[in-house]
Amino acid sequence: MSDPVSPLGNARFDGFVSVREVGPLGMITLRAKADVKELAAAIKAAVGTTVPAQRRVVINGDRAAGWMSPDEYLLVLPYDQVAAAMAAIATAMGGAHHLAADVSDARAIFRVEGAKATQALQKLMPVDFATLEPGELRRSRAAQVAAAIWEQDGGFTVVCFRSVAAYVFGLLSHSAQPGSELA
Amino acid sequence: MLILECPYCGVKAEETELANGGEAHLKRFGPGSADNDFESYMFARKNPKGVHFERWRHSYGCGKWFLAARCTATLEVFGTYPAQTAEPPADLQAKIKAKRPDWKGY
Ligand SMILES: [Zn+2]
């Protein structure tokens, strides 16, 4: 079997904050209405968390569940555990109407770390970081492409599509250029 | 620059995070309808100076369609509401009427 590789081979840039491409990371898109009663058990079985509330991400060690829209959840977990989690979701959801898709290889994930991590993102996204709440997952755009962010372990996790990984890494690196801090 | 609150995810989204979908509350005339009804459904739009109802999509966010009431002249936003709404909510209409007494209704 071939080895999974992350889009940019774990590229790294050190500016006034560090930008690291991480992964491969397992990701599952789970779509179901919030009132489907099997949903809580399915998310619990896959990543061991509760169902995230509106715009929230619930982190459980190296696993997490995020609220993407009123009927969409993003599950994050170690890459090699996706198949087992998919099976657990299918079992827990039973006949309930849902869709679960392994999107691990469709995404790129970055970590932006450092005391001024917010500043590197602020320059790229139309997001009011002053009102961003702890545990909030914010979907928006980074320059010209869709991106989702959340705060984790003193930095930000940034998720985008794999096809634009190099573009987003370029954006983040440029935004983190030493000397380009905001005040 | 417009800032519209998405009724699905509660984000106060800035215009560039959204996609405009034209006039809201159009009545569809499909196959078999009279030519003039179909023509007005396809082409006739209000284009008012003042209170206007529009479809918007939170395209870079949750991806959902919603509806918004705003003033095309001042860009004042009166409110947003879910797309699964056949006409503007009564409280929103009352709020607009209070602010713009000469508004003729949607
Ligand atoms: Zn939204």
CSV table of C-alpha atoms and ligand atoms in Angstrom, one decimal:
chain,number,residue,atom,x,y,z
A,1,MET,CA,0.0,0.0,0.0
A,2,SER,CA,1.2,3.5,-0.8
A,3,ASP,CA,2.1,5.9,2.0
A,4,PRO,CA,-0.2,8.9,2.4
A,5,VAL,CA,1.6,12.3,2.0
A,6,SER,CA,0.5,15.7,3.0
A,7,PRO,CA,0.1,18.2,0.1
A,8,LEU,CA,3.3,20.2,0.8
A,9,GLY,CA,5.5,17.6,2.6
A,10,ASN,CA,5.1,19.4,5.9
A,11,ALA,CA,6.5,22.7,4.6
A,12,ARG,CA,7.4,25.2,7.2
A,13,PHE,CA,8.1,29.0,7.3
A,14,ASP,CA,9.4,30.9,10.3
A,15,GLY,CA,8.5,34.6,10.3
A,16,PHE,CA,7.1,36.7,13.2
A,17,VAL,CA,5.0,33.6,13.7
A,18,SER,CA,5.6,30.1,12.4
A,19,VAL,CA,3.6,28.5,9.7
A,20,ARG,CA,3.6,24.7,9.5
A,21,GLU,CA,1.8,22.4,7.1
A,22,VAL,CA,0.7,19.4,9.2
A,23,GLY,CA,-0.7,16.1,8.3
A,24,PRO,CA,-1.7,13.8,6.8
A,25,LEU,CA,-4.7,14.2,9.1
A,26,GLY,CA,-7.9,12.2,9.0
A,27,MET,CA,-11.0,14.2,8.2
A,28,ILE,CA,-14.6,13.1,7.8
A,29,THR,CA,-17.5,15.2,6.6
A,30,LEU,CA,-20.6,14.1,8.3
A,31,ARG,CA,-23.9,15.5,7.1
A,32,ALA,CA,-27.1,15.1,9.0
A,33,LYS,CA,-29.8,17.3,10.5
A,34,ALA,CA,-29.0,18.3,14.0
A,35,ASP,CA,-32.3,16.7,15.3
A,36,VAL,CA,-31.3,13.2,14.1
A,37,LYS,CA,-31.2,11.3,17.4
A,38,GLU,CA,-28.4,8.9,16.2
A,39,LEU,CA,-26.0,11.8,15.6
A,40,ALA,CA,-24.7,12.1,19.1
A,41,ALA,CA,-23.7,8.5,19.3
A,42,ALA,CA,-22.1,8.6,15.8
A,43,ILE,CA,-19.9,11.6,16.7
A,44,LYS,CA,-19.1,10.0,20.1
A,45,ALA,CA,-18.0,6.8,18.4
A,46,ALA,CA,-15.9,8.5,15.8
A,47,VAL,CA,-14.1,11.2,17.8
A,48,GLY,CA,-15.3,10.8,21.4
A,49,THR,CA,-16.8,14.3,21.7
A,50,THR,CA,-20.3,15.7,22.1
A,51,VAL,CA,-22.1,17.2,19.1
A,52,PRO,CA,-20.6,20.7,18.7
A,53,ALA,CA,-23.0,23.6,19.1
A,54,GLN,CA,-23.4,26.3,16.4
A,55,ARG,CA,-20.0,27.6,15.2
A,56,ARG,CA,-18.1,25.5,17.8
A,57,VAL,CA,-15.3,23.0,17.8
A,58,VAL,CA,-15.0,20.4,20.5
A,59,ILE,CA,-11.4,19.2,20.9
A,60,ASN,CA,-10.5,15.8,22.4
A,61,GLY,CA,-6.8,15.3,22.3
A,62,ASP,CA,-5.8,14.5,18.7
A,63,ARG,CA,-9.5,14.3,17.7
A,64,ALA,CA,-12.1,17.1,17.2
A,65,ALA,CA,-15.6,17.7,16.0
A,66,GLY,CA,-16.5,21.0,14.4
A,67,TRP,CA,-19.8,22.7,13.4
A,68,MET,CA,-19.6,23.6,9.8
A,69,SER,CA,-23.3,24.4,9.0
A,70,PRO,CA,-26.7,23.5,10.4
A,71,ASP,CA,-26.4,20.1,8.8
A,72,GLU,CA,-22.7,19.5,8.5
A,73,TYR,CA,-20.0,18.5,10.9
A,74,LEU,CA,-16.2,18.1,10.4
A,75,LEU,CA,-14.6,15.3,12.3
A,76,VAL,CA,-10.8,15.4,12.7
A,77,LEU,CA,-8.8,12.3,13.8
A,78,PRO,CA,-5.5,10.4,13.1
A,79,TYR,CA,-5.3,9.5,9.5
A,80,ASP,CA,-5.0,5.7,10.1
A,81,GLN,CA,-8.2,5.6,12.2
A,82,VAL,CA,-10.6,7.0,9.5
A,83,ALA,CA,-11.7,3.6,8.2
A,84,ALA,CA,-12.6,2.4,11.7
A,85,ALA,CA,-14.4,5.7,12.4
A,86,MET,CA,-16.4,5.5,9.1
A,87,ALA,CA,-17.5,2.0,10.1
A,88,ALA,CA,-18.5,3.2,13.6
A,89,ILE,CA,-20.5,6.1,12.1
A,90,ALA,CA,-22.3,3.7,9.7
A,91,THR,CA,-23.2,1.5,12.7
A,92,ALA,CA,-24.3,4.3,14.9
A,93,MET,CA,-26.4,6.1,12.3
A,94,GLY,CA,-28.1,2.9,11.1
A,95,GLY,CA,-31.0,3.8,8.8
A,96,ALA,CA,-31.0,7.5,9.8
A,97,HIS,CA,-30.6,9.8,6.7
A,98,HIS,CA,-27.0,11.0,6.6
A,99,LEU,CA,-23.8,11.2,4.5
A,100,ALA,CA,-20.3,10.4,5.8
A,101,ALA,CA,-17.4,11.0,3.5
A,102,ASP,CA,-13.7,10.5,4.0
A,103,VAL,CA,-12.2,13.8,2.9
A,104,SER,CA,-8.8,13.4,4.5
A,105,ASP,CA,-7.0,13.6,1.1
A,106,ALA,CA,-9.1,16.5,0.0
A,107,ARG,CA,-7.8,19.0,2.5
A,108,ALA,CA,-4.7,20.8,3.7
A,109,ILE,CA,-4.1,21.7,7.3
A,110,PHE,CA,-1.8,24.4,8.6
A,111,ARG,CA,-0.7,25.5,12.1
A,112,VAL,CA,0.0,29.2,12.7
A,113,GLU,CA,1.8,29.6,16.0
A,114,GLY,CA,3.3,32.4,18.0
A,115,ALA,CA,2.2,35.3,20.1
A,116,LYS,CA,1.1,37.3,17.1
A,117,ALA,CA,-0.6,34.5,15.2
A,118,THR,CA,-3.8,36.5,15.0
A,119,GLN,CA,-2.0,39.3,13.1
A,120,ALA,CA,-0.9,36.9,10.4
A,121,LEU,CA,-4.5,35.8,9.8
A,122,GLN,CA,-6.0,39.2,10.2
A,123,LYS,CA,-4.4,40.4,7.1
A,124,LEU,CA,-5.9,37.7,5.0
A,125,MET,CA,-9.4,37.1,6.3
A,126,PRO,CA,-12.5,39.3,6.7
A,127,VAL,CA,-13.0,38.1,10.2
A,128,ASP,CA,-13.4,40.2,13.3
A,129,PHE,CA,-10.8,38.4,15.5
A,130,ALA,CA,-11.7,40.6,18.5
A,131,THR,CA,-15.1,39.0,18.7
A,132,LEU,CA,-13.9,35.5,17.9
A,133,GLU,CA,-14.9,33.4,20.9
A,134,PRO,CA,-12.9,30.6,22.6
A,135,GLY,CA,-13.7,27.3,20.9
A,136,GLU,CA,-15.2,29.0,17.8
A,137,LEU,CA,-14.8,27.5,14.4
A,138,ARG,CA,-14.9,30.2,11.8
A,139,ARG,CA,-15.4,29.5,8.1
A,140,SER,CA,-14.5,32.3,5.9
A,141,ARG,CA,-12.0,33.0,3.2
A,142,ALA,CA,-8.2,33.6,3.2
A,143,ALA,CA,-7.6,36.0,0.4
A,144,GLN,CA,-9.3,34.3,-2.6
A,145,VAL,CA,-10.1,30.8,-1.3
A,146,ALA,CA,-12.3,29.3,1.4
A,147,ALA,CA,-10.6,28.5,4.7
A,148,ALA,CA,-11.8,27.5,8.2
A,149,ILE,CA,-9.9,28.4,11.4
A,150,TRP,CA,-10.0,27.6,15.0
A,151,GLU,CA,-7.8,28.4,18.0
A,152,GLN,CA,-6.0,25.4,19.5
A,153,ASP,CA,-3.0,25.0,21.8
A,154,GLY,CA,-2.0,28.7,21.7
A,155,GLY,CA,-2.1,29.0,17.9
A,156,PHE,CA,-4.6,28.6,15.0
A,157,THR,CA,-5.4,25.6,12.9
A,158,VAL,CA,-6.2,26.6,9.3
A,159,VAL,CA,-8.0,24.2,7.0
A,160,CYS,CA,-8.3,24.7,3.2
A,161,PHE,CA,-8.7,22.5,0.1
A,162,ARG,CA,-5.7,20.5,-1.0
A,163,SER,CA,-5.8,22.0,-4.4
A,164,VAL,CA,-5.0,25.4,-3.0
A,165,ALA,CA,-2.5,24.3,-0.4
A,166,ALA,CA,0.5,26.0,-2.0
A,167,TYR,CA,-1.5,29.2,-2.5
A,168,VAL,CA,-2.5,29.3,1.2
A,169,PHE,CA,1.0,28.4,2.4
A,170,GLY,CA,2.3,31.3,0.3
A,171,LEU,CA,-0.3,33.6,1.7
A,172,LEU,CA,0.4,32.7,5.3
A,173,SER,CA,4.2,32.8,4.8
A,174,HIS,CA,4.0,36.2,3.2
A,175,SER,CA,1.7,37.5,5.9
A,176,ALA,CA,4.2,36.2,8.5
A,177,GLN,CA,7.2,38.1,7.0
A,178,PRO,CA,9.4,39.5,9.7
A,179,GLY,CA,8.8,43.2,10.0
A,180,SER,CA,5.2,43.0,8.7
A,181,GLU,CA,3.7,42.8,12.2
A,182,LEU,CA,0.6,45.1,12.8
A,183,ALA,CA,1.9,47.6,15.4
B,1,MET,CA,-19.5,47.7,2.3
B,2,LEU,CA,-22.4,45.6,3.6
B,3,ILE,CA,-22.3,43.5,6.7
B,4,LEU,CA,-25.1,40.9,6.8
B,5,GLU,CA,-25.8,38.5,9.7
B,6,CYS,CA,-26.2,35.0,8.4
B,7,PRO,CA,-29.4,33.6,10.0
B,8,TYR,CA,-28.0,30.0,9.9
B,9,CYS,CA,-24.6,30.4,11.6
B,10,GLY,CA,-25.0,33.8,13.2
B,11,VAL,CA,-21.8,35.2,11.7
B,12,LYS,CA,-21.8,38.9,10.9
B,13,ALA,CA,-20.4,38.4,7.4
B,14,GLU,CA,-18.8,41.0,5.4
B,15,GLU,CA,-19.9,41.4,1.8
B,16,THR,CA,-16.9,39.6,0.2
B,17,GLU,CA,-17.7,36.4,2.2
B,18,LEU,CA,-21.1,36.4,0.6
B,19,ALA,CA,-22.6,36.0,-2.9
B,20,ASN,CA,-25.6,38.0,-4.1
B,21,GLY,CA,-28.4,36.0,-5.7
B,22,GLY,CA,-30.6,38.8,-7.0
B,23,GLU,CA,-34.2,39.8,-6.0
B,24,ALA,CA,-36.0,37.7,-3.3
B,25,HIS,CA,-39.5,36.4,-3.2
B,26,LEU,CA,-39.9,35.9,-7.0
B,27,LYS,CA,-43.0,33.9,-8.0
B,28,ARG,CA,-41.9,31.2,-10.4
B,29,PHE,CA,-43.8,30.6,-13.7
B,30,GLY,CA,-42.6,27.4,-15.3
B,31,PRO,CA,-43.5,25.3,-18.3
B,32,GLY,CA,-47.1,25.8,-19.5
B,33,SER,CA,-47.5,29.2,-18.0
B,34,ALA,CA,-48.6,32.3,-20.1
B,35,ASP,CA,-45.8,33.9,-22.1
B,36,ASN,CA,-46.1,37.2,-20.4
B,37,ASP,CA,-46.0,35.6,-16.9
B,38,PHE,CA,-42.9,33.6,-17.9
B,39,GLU,CA,-41.3,36.7,-19.4
B,40,SER,CA,-41.8,38.8,-16.3
B,41,TYR,CA,-40.6,35.9,-14.1
B,42,MET,CA,-37.4,35.6,-16.2
B,43,PHE,CA,-36.6,39.3,-16.8
B,44,ALA,CA,-38.7,41.8,-14.9
B,45,ARG,CA,-37.0,43.0,-11.7
B,46,LYS,CA,-37.9,45.7,-9.3
B,47,ASN,CA,-34.6,47.5,-9.1
B,48,PRO,CA,-35.9,50.0,-6.5
B,49,LYS,CA,-34.2,53.0,-5.0
B,50,GLY,CA,-34.9,52.3,-1.4
B,51,VAL,CA,-36.1,49.2,0.4
B,52,HIS,CA,-35.2,46.0,-1.4
B,53,PHE,CA,-35.3,42.3,-0.6
B,54,GLU,CA,-32.5,40.1,-1.9
B,55,ARG,CA,-31.2,36.6,-1.9
B,56,TRP,CA,-27.7,36.1,-0.5
B,57,ARG,CA,-25.5,33.0,0.0
B,58,HIS,CA,-23.0,32.6,2.7
B,59,SER,CA,-20.7,31.2,0.1
B,60,TYR,CA,-17.4,31.2,2.1
B,61,GLY,CA,-19.1,30.3,5.3
B,62,CYS,CA,-21.9,27.8,6.0
B,63,GLY,CA,-22.9,27.7,2.3
B,64,LYS,CA,-26.6,28.4,3.0
B,65,TRP,CA,-28.9,30.8,1.1
B,66,PHE,CA,-30.7,33.5,3.1
B,67,LEU,CA,-32.7,36.6,2.5
B,68,ALA,CA,-31.9,40.2,3.4
B,69,ALA,CA,-33.8,43.5,3.5
B,70,ARG,CA,-31.8,46.6,2.9
B,71,CYS,CA,-31.9,50.0,1.4
B,72,THR,CA,-30.2,50.3,-2.0
B,73,ALA,CA,-29.7,54.0,-1.5
B,74,THR,CA,-28.1,54.2,1.9
B,75,LEU,CA,-27.0,50.5,2.3
B,76,GLU,CA,-28.8,50.4,5.6
B,77,VAL,CA,-29.6,46.7,6.5
B,78,PHE,CA,-33.0,46.2,8.0
B,79,GLY,CA,-32.6,42.5,8.7
B,80,THR,CA,-31.9,39.0,7.4
B,81,TYR,CA,-34.0,35.8,7.6
B,82,PRO,CA,-33.9,32.2,6.4
B,83,ALA,CA,-34.6,31.4,2.8
B,84,GLN,CA,-37.4,29.1,3.7
B,85,THR,CA,-39.7,32.1,4.1
B,86,ALA,CA,-42.4,32.9,1.6
B,87,GLU,CA,-42.7,36.6,2.5
B,88,PRO,CA,-40.7,39.0,4.8
B,89,PRO,CA,-41.5,38.3,8.4
B,90,ALA,CA,-44.2,40.6,9.9
B,91,ASP,CA,-41.9,42.1,12.5
B,92,LEU,CA,-39.3,43.0,9.9
B,93,GLN,CA,-42.0,44.6,7.7
B,94,ALA,CA,-43.2,46.6,10.7
B,95,LYS,CA,-39.6,47.7,11.5
B,96,ILE,CA,-39.1,48.9,7.9
B,97,LYS,CA,-42.4,50.7,7.8
B,98,ALA,CA,-41.5,52.5,11.0
B,99,LYS,CA,-38.2,53.6,9.5
B,100,ARG,CA,-39.5,54.4,6.0
B,101,PRO,CA,-43.2,55.5,6.4
B,102,ASP,CA,-43.5,56.0,2.6
B,103,TRP,CA,-42.5,52.4,1.8
B,104,LYS,CA,-45.2,50.8,-0.2
B,105,GLY,CA,-44.6,47.2,1.0
B,106,TYR,CA,-42.5,44.4,-0.5
C,1,ZN,ZN,-23.7,31.2,7.5
